[in-house]
Tab-separated table of C-alpha atoms in Angstrom:
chain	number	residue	atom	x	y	z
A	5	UNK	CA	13.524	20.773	-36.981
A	6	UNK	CA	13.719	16.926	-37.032
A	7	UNK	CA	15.756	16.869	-34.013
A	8	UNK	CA	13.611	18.797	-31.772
A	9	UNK	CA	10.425	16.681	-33.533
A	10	UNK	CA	12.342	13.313	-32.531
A	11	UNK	CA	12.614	15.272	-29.029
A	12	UNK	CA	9.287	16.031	-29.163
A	13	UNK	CA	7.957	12.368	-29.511
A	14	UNK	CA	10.546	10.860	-26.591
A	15	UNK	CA	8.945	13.788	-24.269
A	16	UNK	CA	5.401	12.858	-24.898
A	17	UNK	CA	5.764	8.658	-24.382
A	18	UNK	CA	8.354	9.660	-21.238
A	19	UNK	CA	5.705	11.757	-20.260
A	20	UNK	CA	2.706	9.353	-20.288
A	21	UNK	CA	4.981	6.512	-18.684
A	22	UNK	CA	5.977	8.545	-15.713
A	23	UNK	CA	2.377	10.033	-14.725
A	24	UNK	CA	1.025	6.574	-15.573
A	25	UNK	CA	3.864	5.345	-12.766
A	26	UNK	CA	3.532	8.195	-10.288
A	27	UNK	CA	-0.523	7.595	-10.853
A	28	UNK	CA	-0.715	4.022	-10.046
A	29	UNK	CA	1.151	4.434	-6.712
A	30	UNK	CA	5.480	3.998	-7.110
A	31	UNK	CA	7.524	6.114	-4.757
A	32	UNK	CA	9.139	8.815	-6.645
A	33	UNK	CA	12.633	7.445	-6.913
A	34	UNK	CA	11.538	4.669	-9.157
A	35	UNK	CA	9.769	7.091	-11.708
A	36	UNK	CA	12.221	9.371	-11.695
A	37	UNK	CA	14.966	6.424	-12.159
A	38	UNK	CA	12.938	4.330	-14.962
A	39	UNK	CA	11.950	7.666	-16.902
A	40	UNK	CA	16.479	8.742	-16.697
A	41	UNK	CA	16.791	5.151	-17.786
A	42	UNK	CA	14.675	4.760	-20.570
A	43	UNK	CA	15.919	8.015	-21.531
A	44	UNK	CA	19.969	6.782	-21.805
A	45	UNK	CA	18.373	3.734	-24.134
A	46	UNK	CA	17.347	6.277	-26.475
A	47	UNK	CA	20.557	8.491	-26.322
A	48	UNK	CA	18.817	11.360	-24.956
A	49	UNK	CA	19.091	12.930	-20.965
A	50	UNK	CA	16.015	13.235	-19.002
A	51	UNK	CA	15.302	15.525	-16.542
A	52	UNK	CA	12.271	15.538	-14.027
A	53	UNK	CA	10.652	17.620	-11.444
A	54	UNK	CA	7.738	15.672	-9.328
A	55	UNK	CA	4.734	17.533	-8.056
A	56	UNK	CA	1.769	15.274	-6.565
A	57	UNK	CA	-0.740	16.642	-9.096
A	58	UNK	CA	1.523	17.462	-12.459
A	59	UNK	CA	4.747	16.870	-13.408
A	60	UNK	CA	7.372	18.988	-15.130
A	61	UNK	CA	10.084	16.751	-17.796
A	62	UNK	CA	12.606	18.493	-19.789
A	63	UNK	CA	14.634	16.034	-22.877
A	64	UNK	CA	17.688	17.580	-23.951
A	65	UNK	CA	20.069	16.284	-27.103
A	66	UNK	CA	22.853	14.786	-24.914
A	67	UNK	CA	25.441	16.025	-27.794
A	68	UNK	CA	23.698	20.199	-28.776
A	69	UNK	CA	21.647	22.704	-26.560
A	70	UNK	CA	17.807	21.243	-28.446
A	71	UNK	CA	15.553	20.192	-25.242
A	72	UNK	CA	12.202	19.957	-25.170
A	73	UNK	CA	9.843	20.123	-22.334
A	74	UNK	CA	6.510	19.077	-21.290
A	75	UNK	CA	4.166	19.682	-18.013
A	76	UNK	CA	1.686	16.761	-17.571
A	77	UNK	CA	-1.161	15.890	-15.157
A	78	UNK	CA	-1.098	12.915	-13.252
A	79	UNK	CA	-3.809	10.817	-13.396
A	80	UNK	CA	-5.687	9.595	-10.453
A	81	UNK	CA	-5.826	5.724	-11.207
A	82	UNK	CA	-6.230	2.855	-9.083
A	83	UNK	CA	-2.816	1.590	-7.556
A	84	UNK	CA	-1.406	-0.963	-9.339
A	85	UNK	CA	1.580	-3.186	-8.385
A	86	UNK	CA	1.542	-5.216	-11.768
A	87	UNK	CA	2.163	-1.398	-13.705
A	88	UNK	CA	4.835	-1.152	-11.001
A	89	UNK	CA	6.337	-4.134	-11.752
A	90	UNK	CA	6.528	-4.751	-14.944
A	91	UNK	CA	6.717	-0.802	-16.738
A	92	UNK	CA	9.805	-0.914	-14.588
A	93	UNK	CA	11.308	-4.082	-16.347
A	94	UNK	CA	10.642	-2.618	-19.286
A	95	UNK	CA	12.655	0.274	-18.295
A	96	UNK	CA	15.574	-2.557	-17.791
A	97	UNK	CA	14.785	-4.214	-21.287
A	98	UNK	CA	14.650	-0.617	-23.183
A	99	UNK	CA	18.367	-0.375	-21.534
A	100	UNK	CA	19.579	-3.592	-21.331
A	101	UNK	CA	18.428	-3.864	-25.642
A	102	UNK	CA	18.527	-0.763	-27.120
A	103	UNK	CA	14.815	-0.613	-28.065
A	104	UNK	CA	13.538	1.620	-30.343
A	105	UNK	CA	11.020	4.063	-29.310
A	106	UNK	CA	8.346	2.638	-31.580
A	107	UNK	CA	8.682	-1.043	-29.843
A	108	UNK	CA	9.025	0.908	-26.760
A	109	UNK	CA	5.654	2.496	-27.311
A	110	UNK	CA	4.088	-0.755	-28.225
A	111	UNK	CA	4.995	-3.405	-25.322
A	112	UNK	CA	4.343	-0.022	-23.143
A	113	UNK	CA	0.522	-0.306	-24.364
A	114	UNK	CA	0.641	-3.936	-24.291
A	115	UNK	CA	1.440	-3.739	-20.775
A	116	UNK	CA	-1.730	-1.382	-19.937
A	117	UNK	CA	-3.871	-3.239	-22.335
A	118	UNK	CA	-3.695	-6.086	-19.891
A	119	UNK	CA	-6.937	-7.461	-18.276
A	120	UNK	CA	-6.606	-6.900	-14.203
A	121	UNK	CA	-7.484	-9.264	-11.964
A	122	UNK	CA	-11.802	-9.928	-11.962
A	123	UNK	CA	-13.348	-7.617	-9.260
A	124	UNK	CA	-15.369	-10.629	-8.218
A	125	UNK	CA	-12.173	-12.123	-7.262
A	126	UNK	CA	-10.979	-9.495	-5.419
A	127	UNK	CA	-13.588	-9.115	-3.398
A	128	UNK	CA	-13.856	-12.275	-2.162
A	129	UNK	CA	-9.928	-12.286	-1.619
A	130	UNK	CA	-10.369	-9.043	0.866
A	131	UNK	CA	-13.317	-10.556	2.748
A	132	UNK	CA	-11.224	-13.230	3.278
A	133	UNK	CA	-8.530	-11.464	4.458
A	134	UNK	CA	-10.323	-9.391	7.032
A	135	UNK	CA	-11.909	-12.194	8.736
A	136	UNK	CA	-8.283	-14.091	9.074
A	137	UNK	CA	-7.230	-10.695	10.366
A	138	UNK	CA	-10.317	-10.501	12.742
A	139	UNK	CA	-9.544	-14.111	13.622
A	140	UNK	CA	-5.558	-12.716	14.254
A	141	UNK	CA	-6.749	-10.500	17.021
A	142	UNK	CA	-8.833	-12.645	19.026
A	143	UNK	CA	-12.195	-12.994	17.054
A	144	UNK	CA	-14.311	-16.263	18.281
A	145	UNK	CA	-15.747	-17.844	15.088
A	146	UNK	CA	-19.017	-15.703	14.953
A	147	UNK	CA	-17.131	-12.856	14.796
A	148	UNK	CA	-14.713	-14.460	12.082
A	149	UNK	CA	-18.351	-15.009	10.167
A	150	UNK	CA	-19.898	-11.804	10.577
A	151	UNK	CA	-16.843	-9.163	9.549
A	152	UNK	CA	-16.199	-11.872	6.336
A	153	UNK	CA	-19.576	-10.405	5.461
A	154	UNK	CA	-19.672	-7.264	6.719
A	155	UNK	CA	-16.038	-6.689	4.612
A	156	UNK	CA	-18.253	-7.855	1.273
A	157	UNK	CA	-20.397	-5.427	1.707
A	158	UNK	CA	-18.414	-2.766	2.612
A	159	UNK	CA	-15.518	-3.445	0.025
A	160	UNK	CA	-18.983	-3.932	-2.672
A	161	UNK	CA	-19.542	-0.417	-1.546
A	162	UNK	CA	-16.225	0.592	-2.548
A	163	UNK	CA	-16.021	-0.421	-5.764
A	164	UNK	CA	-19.522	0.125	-6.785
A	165	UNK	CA	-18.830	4.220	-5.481
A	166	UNK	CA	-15.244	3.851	-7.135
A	167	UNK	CA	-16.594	2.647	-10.368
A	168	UNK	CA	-18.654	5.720	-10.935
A	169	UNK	CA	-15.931	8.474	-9.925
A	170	UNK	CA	-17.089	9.488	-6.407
A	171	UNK	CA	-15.205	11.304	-4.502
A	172	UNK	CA	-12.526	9.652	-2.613
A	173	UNK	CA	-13.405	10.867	0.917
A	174	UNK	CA	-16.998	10.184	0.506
A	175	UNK	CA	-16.170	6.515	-0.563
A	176	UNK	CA	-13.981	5.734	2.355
A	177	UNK	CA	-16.575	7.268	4.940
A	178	UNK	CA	-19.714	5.282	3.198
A	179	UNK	CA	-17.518	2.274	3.192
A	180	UNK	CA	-16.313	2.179	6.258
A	181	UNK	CA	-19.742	3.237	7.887
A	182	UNK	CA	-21.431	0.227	5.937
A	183	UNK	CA	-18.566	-2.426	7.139
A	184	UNK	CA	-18.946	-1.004	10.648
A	185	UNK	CA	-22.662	-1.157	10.627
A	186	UNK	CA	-22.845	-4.585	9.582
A	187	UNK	CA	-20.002	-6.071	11.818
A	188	UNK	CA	-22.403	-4.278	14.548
A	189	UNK	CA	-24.620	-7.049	14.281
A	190	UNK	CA	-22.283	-8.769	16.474
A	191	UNK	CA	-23.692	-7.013	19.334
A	192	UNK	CA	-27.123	-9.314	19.280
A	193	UNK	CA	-24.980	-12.557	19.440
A	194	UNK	CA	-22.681	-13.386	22.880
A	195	UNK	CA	-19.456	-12.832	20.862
A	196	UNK	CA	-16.546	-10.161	20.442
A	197	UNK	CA	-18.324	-7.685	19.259
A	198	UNK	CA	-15.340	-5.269	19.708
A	199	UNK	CA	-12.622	-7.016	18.002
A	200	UNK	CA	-15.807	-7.647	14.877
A	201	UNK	CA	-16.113	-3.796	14.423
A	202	UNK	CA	-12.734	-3.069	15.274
A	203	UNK	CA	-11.302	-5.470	12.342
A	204	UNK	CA	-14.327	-4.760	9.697
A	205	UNK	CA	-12.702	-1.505	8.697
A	206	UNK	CA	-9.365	-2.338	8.353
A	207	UNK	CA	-9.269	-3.160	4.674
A	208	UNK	CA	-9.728	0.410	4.187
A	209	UNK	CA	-6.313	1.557	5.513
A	210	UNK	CA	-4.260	3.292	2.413
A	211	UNK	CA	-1.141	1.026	3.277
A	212	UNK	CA	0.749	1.905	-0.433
A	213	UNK	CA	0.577	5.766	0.142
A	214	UNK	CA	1.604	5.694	3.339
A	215	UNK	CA	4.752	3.529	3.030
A	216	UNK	CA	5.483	5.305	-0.275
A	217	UNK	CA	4.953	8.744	1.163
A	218	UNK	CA	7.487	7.499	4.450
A	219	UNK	CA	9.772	6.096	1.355
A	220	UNK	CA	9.540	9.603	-0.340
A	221	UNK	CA	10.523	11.620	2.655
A	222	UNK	CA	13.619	9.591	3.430
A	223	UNK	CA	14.757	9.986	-0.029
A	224	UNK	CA	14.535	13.120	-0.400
A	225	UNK	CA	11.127	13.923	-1.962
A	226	UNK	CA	9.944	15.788	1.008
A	227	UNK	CA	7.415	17.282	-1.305
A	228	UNK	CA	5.804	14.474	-3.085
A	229	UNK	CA	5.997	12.819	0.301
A	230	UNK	CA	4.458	14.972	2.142
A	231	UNK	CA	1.555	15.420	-0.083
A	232	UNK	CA	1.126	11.773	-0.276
A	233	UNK	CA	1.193	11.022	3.704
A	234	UNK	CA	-1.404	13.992	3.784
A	235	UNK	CA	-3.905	12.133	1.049
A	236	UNK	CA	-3.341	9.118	3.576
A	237	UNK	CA	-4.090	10.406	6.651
A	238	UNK	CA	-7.474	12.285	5.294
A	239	UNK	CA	-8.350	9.020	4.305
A	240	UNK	CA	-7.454	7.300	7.376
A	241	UNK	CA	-9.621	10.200	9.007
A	242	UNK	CA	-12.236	9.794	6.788
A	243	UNK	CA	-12.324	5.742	8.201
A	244	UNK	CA	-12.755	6.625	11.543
A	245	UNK	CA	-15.206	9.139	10.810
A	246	UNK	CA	-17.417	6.477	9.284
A	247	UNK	CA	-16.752	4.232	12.284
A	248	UNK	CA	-17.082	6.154	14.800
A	249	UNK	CA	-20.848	6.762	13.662
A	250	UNK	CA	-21.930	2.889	14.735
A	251	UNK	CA	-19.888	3.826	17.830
A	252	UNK	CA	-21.727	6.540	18.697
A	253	UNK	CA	-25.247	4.835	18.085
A	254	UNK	CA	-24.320	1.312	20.313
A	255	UNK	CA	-21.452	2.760	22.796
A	256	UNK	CA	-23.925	1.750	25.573
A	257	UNK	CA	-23.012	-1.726	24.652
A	258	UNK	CA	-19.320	-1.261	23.767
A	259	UNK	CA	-18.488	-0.107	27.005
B	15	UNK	CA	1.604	-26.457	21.014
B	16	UNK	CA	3.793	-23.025	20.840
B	17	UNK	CA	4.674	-24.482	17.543
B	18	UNK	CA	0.684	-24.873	16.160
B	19	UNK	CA	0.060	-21.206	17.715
B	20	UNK	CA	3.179	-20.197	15.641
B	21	UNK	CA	1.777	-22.129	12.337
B	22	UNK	CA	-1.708	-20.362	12.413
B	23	UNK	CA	-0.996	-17.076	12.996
B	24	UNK	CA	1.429	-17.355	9.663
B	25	UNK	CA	-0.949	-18.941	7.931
B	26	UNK	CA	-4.358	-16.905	8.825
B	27	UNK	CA	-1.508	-13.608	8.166
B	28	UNK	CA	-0.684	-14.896	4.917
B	29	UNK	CA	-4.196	-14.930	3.782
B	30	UNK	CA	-4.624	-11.329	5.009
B	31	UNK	CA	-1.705	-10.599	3.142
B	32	UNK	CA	-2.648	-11.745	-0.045
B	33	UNK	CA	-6.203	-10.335	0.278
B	34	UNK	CA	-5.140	-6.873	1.242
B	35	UNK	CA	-2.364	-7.763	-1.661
B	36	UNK	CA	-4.823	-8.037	-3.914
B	37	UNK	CA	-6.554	-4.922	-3.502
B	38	UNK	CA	-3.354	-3.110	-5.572
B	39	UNK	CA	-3.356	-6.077	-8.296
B	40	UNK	CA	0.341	-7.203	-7.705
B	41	UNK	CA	1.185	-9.247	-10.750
B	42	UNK	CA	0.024	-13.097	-10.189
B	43	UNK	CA	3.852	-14.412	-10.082
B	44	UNK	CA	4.174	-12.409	-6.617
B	45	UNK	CA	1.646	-14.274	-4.751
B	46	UNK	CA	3.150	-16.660	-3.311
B	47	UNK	CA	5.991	-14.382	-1.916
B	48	UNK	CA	3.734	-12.230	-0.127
B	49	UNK	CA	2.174	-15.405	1.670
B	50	UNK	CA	5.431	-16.487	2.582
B	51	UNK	CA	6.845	-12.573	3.184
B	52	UNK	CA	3.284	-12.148	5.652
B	53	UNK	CA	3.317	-15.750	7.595
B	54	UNK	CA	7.173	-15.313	8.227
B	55	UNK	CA	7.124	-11.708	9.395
B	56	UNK	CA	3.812	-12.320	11.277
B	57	UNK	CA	4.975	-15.449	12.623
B	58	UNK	CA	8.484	-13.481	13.775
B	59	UNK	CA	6.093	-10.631	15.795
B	60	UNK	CA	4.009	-13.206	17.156
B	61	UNK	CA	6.948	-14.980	18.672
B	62	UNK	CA	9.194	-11.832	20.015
B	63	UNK	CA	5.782	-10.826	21.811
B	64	UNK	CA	4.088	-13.704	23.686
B	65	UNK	CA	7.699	-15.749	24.227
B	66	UNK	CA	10.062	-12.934	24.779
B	67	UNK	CA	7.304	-10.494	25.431
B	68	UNK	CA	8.618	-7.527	23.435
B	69	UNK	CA	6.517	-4.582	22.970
B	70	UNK	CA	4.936	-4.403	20.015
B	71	UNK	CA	6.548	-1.273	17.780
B	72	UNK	CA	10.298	-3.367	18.567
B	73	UNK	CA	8.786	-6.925	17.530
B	74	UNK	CA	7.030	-4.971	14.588
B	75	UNK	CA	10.300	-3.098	13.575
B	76	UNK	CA	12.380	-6.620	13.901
B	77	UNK	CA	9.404	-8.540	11.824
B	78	UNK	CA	9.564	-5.574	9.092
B	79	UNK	CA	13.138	-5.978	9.025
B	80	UNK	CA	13.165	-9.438	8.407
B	81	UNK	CA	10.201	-9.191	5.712
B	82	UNK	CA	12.541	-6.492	4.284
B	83	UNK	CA	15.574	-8.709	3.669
B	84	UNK	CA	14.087	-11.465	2.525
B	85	UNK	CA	11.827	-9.560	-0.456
B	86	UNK	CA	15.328	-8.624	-1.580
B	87	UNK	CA	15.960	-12.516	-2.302
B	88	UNK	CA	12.455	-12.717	-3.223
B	89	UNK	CA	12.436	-9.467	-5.445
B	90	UNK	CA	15.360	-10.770	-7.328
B	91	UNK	CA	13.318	-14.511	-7.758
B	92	UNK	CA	10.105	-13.120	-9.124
B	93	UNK	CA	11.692	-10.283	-10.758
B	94	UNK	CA	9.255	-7.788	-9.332
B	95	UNK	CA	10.214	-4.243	-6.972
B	96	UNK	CA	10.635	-4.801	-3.477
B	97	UNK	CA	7.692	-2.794	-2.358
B	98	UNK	CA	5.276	-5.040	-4.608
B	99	UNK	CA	6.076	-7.526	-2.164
B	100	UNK	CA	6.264	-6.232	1.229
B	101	UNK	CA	3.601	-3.465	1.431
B	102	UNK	CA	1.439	-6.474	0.655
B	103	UNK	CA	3.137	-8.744	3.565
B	104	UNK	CA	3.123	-5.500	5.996
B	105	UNK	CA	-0.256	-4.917	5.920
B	106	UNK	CA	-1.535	-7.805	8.757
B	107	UNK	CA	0.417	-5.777	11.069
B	108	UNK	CA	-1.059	-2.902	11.637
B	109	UNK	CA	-2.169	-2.553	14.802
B	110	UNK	CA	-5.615	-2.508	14.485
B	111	UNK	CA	-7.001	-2.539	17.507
B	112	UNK	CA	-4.730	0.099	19.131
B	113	UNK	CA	-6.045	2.169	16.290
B	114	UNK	CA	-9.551	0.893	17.310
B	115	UNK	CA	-9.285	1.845	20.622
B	116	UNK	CA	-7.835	5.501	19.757
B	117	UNK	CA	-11.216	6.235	17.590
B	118	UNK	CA	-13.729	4.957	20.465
B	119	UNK	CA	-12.147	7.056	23.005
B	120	UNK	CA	-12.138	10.236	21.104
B	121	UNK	CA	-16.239	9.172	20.607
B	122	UNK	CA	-16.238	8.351	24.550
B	123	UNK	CA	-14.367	11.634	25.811
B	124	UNK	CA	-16.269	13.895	23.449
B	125	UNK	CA	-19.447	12.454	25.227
B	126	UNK	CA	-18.062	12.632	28.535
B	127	UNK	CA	-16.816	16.640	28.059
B	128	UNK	CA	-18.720	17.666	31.221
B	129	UNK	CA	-17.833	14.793	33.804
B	130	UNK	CA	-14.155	15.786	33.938
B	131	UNK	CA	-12.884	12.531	35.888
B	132	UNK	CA	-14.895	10.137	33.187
B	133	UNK	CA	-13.431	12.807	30.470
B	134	UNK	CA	-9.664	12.379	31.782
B	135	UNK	CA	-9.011	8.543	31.619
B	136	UNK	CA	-10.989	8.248	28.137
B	137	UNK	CA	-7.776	11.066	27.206
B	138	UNK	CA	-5.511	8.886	28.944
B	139	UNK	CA	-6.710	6.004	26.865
B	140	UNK	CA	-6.604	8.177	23.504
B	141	UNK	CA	-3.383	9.462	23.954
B	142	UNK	CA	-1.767	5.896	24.705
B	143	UNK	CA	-2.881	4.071	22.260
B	144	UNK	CA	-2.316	6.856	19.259
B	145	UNK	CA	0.995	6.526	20.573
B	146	UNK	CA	1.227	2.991	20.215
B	147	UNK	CA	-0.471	3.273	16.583
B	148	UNK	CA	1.508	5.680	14.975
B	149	UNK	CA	4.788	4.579	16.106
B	150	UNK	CA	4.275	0.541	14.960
B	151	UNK	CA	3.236	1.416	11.831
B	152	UNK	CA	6.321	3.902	11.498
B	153	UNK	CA	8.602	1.379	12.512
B	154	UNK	CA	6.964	-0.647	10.172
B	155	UNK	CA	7.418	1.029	6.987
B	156	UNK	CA	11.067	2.300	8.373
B	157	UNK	CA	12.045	-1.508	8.643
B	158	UNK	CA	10.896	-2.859	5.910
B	159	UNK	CA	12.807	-0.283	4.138
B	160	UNK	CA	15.968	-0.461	5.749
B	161	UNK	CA	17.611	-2.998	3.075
B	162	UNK	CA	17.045	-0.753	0.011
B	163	UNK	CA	19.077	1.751	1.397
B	164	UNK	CA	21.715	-0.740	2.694
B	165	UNK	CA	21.948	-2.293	-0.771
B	166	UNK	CA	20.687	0.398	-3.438
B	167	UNK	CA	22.318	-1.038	-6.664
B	168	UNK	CA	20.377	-4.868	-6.050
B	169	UNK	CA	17.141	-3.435	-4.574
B	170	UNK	CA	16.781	-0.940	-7.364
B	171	UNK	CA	17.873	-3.948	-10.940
B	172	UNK	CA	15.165	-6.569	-9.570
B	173	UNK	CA	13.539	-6.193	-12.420
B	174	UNK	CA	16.191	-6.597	-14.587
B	175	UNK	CA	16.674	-9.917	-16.399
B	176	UNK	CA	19.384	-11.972	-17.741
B	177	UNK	CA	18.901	-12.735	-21.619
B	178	UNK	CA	15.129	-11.126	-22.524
């Protein structure tokens, strides 16, 4: 019984680093990869199946027939480079070291414990960004002005809606109807008010799932790739959706 | 002159880099390689298009390329996954306004239904600039990409260090 109960307790952290990966945006390769590693440091071999939604481990003894497995949800969290990043050096340091699983388990929560970057910070950052990028295509400097706010708000949107669980699609559309709406307000000044609206909704594009899910496919997780181009595009639909509703309202004065 | 064109359009990608970067809270060490990831492969686009006036899914596949080999230098530098740092320095490429353009003449055509002339070049429109969308930012994501499967064993120990 000791065996399968050391088993036991591999399966379970595995378990919570691999959703916590696959959750926080890392093409399936690397999970799968870091998990099989982390699994050699601690003599044991590690099998995995990846679903987008759960995610079926099996640890067997390398040296008798004990194996334990576990089905686990993955959690919808934000997507997070630094979790990439570093849970995957610690993959390399379990190896490289030989850590045990109880200092495993402890730099692993050390590594979520970790304060993220201020939203305050973040948002100015992406308004930033979008009026460079509106200034990249062409934008005169009112233009440049007006998507810099109309980003704020929309992005303020975002994480306001995010912050209190809503619904994925319905944050996207609001958002991307509020940046579009404001960077309308280009229309009342002689300025490119096309390139404005065009540019205001750009910070919404899902860049991570769709280069993971085009990383997934080539590699051989057709399914996990699939699913994630799929989440992608309904976002990307749910963008234009919300744009296309200022569109409709001022196309007299697009045209 | 072509030189101060080339400078800006790094520099204003760079910043949309970093901001759309920071959107996925990279860890702070990779900052400055997307900047420098973003201006290069921005600047590279810029140039294949308005000197050697490439289309824009080749220059974008060529600039992705390029951002794609050098994140494997840079990877192995900041100790951080190759995809931390160019998804970050990809993102000022997308073709926004192509994408722009494909939305506003769905809107247009679906209010033109009945005046078939007006209803067939807003189509026309659609249809060639989804075309133009998709494929850059396929080409995108395929180039970037490229290097890890050319060299599997570096692009997948980046994060591996010498002496913890």
């Amino acid at each position: 019984m000791n065996v399968n109960e050391e088993l036991k307790e591999i399966a379970k952290f595995v378990a919570d680093y691999a959703t916590c990966l696959m959750g926080s945006g890392v093409h399936t390769s690397r999970v799968v990869r870091n998990s099989k590693r982390i699994g050699e440091s601690l003599g044991v071999l590690i099998r995995i199946t990846t679903l987008h939604k759960s995610l079926i481990l099996t640890v067997c003894n390398a040296h008798n027939d004990d194996a334990y497995t576990e089905v686990v949800d993955i959690p919808e969290l934000p997507i997070s480079f630094a979790y990439n990043a570093e849970l995957s050096s610690l993959s390399w340091k379990a190896y490289d070291r030989h850590l045990p699983l109880d200092v495993l388990r402890e730099e692993y929560r050390q590594i979520r414990a970790k304060p993220k970057m201020s939203p305050h910070v973040v948002l100015l950052l992406v308004g930033l960004a979008n009026a460079s990028f509106c200034r990249l295509f062409g934008g005169d400097w009112n233009a440049v002005g007006i998507v810099f706010i109309a980003t704020l708000a929309g992005f303020f949107v975002r994480q306001q809606m995010q912050r209190r669980g809503i619904n994925h699609f319905i944050v996207f559309t609001t958002s991307a109807f509020v940046a579009s709406m404001c960077a309308s307000a280009t229309l009342l000044f002689h300025t490119t008010a096309e390139i404005a609206i065009a540019t205001s909704v750009l910070f919404l594009i899902p860049g991570v799932p769709l280069i993971n899910g085009v990383i997934d496919i080539v590699e051989g997780y057709t399914l996990t790739g699939s699913s994630r181009l799929m989440h992608a595009f309904l976002l990307i639909i749910c963008v234009a959706v919300g744009l296309s509703l200022p569109l409709l309202l001022f196309k007299n004065s697009l045209l | 002159m072509i030189f101060t064109d080339i400078l800006t359009n790094g520099l204003l990608a760079a910043i949309a880099g970093v901001g759309f970067g920071a959107i996925s809270f990279p860890p702070k060490r990779a900052f400055r390689h997307i900047a420098i990831l973003a201006a290069t492969g921005y600047a590279i686009r810029f140039s294949l298009m308005n000197y050697l006036s490439w289309d824009i899914a080749l220059a974008s596949f060529c600039a992705a390329l390029s951002i794609g080999v050098l994140s494997l230098w840079f990877g192995k530098l900041s100790h951080c996954p190759m995809t931390v740092l160019y998804i970050p320095a990809l993102l000022p490429m997308i073709p926004g306004m192509y994408a722009y353009r494909t939305v506003f003449a769905l809107v247009m055509f679906m209010q033109n239904l009945h005046t078939a002339e007006v209803a067939e070049i807003h189509l026309q429109t659609l249809l060639s600039n989804a075309i133009v969308t998709v494929s850059t930012v396929f080409l995108l994501a395929v180039g970037a990409t490229i290097p890890i499967f050319v060299f599997p064993r570096r692009a997948y120990s980046m994060t591996r260090r010498k002496g913890w």
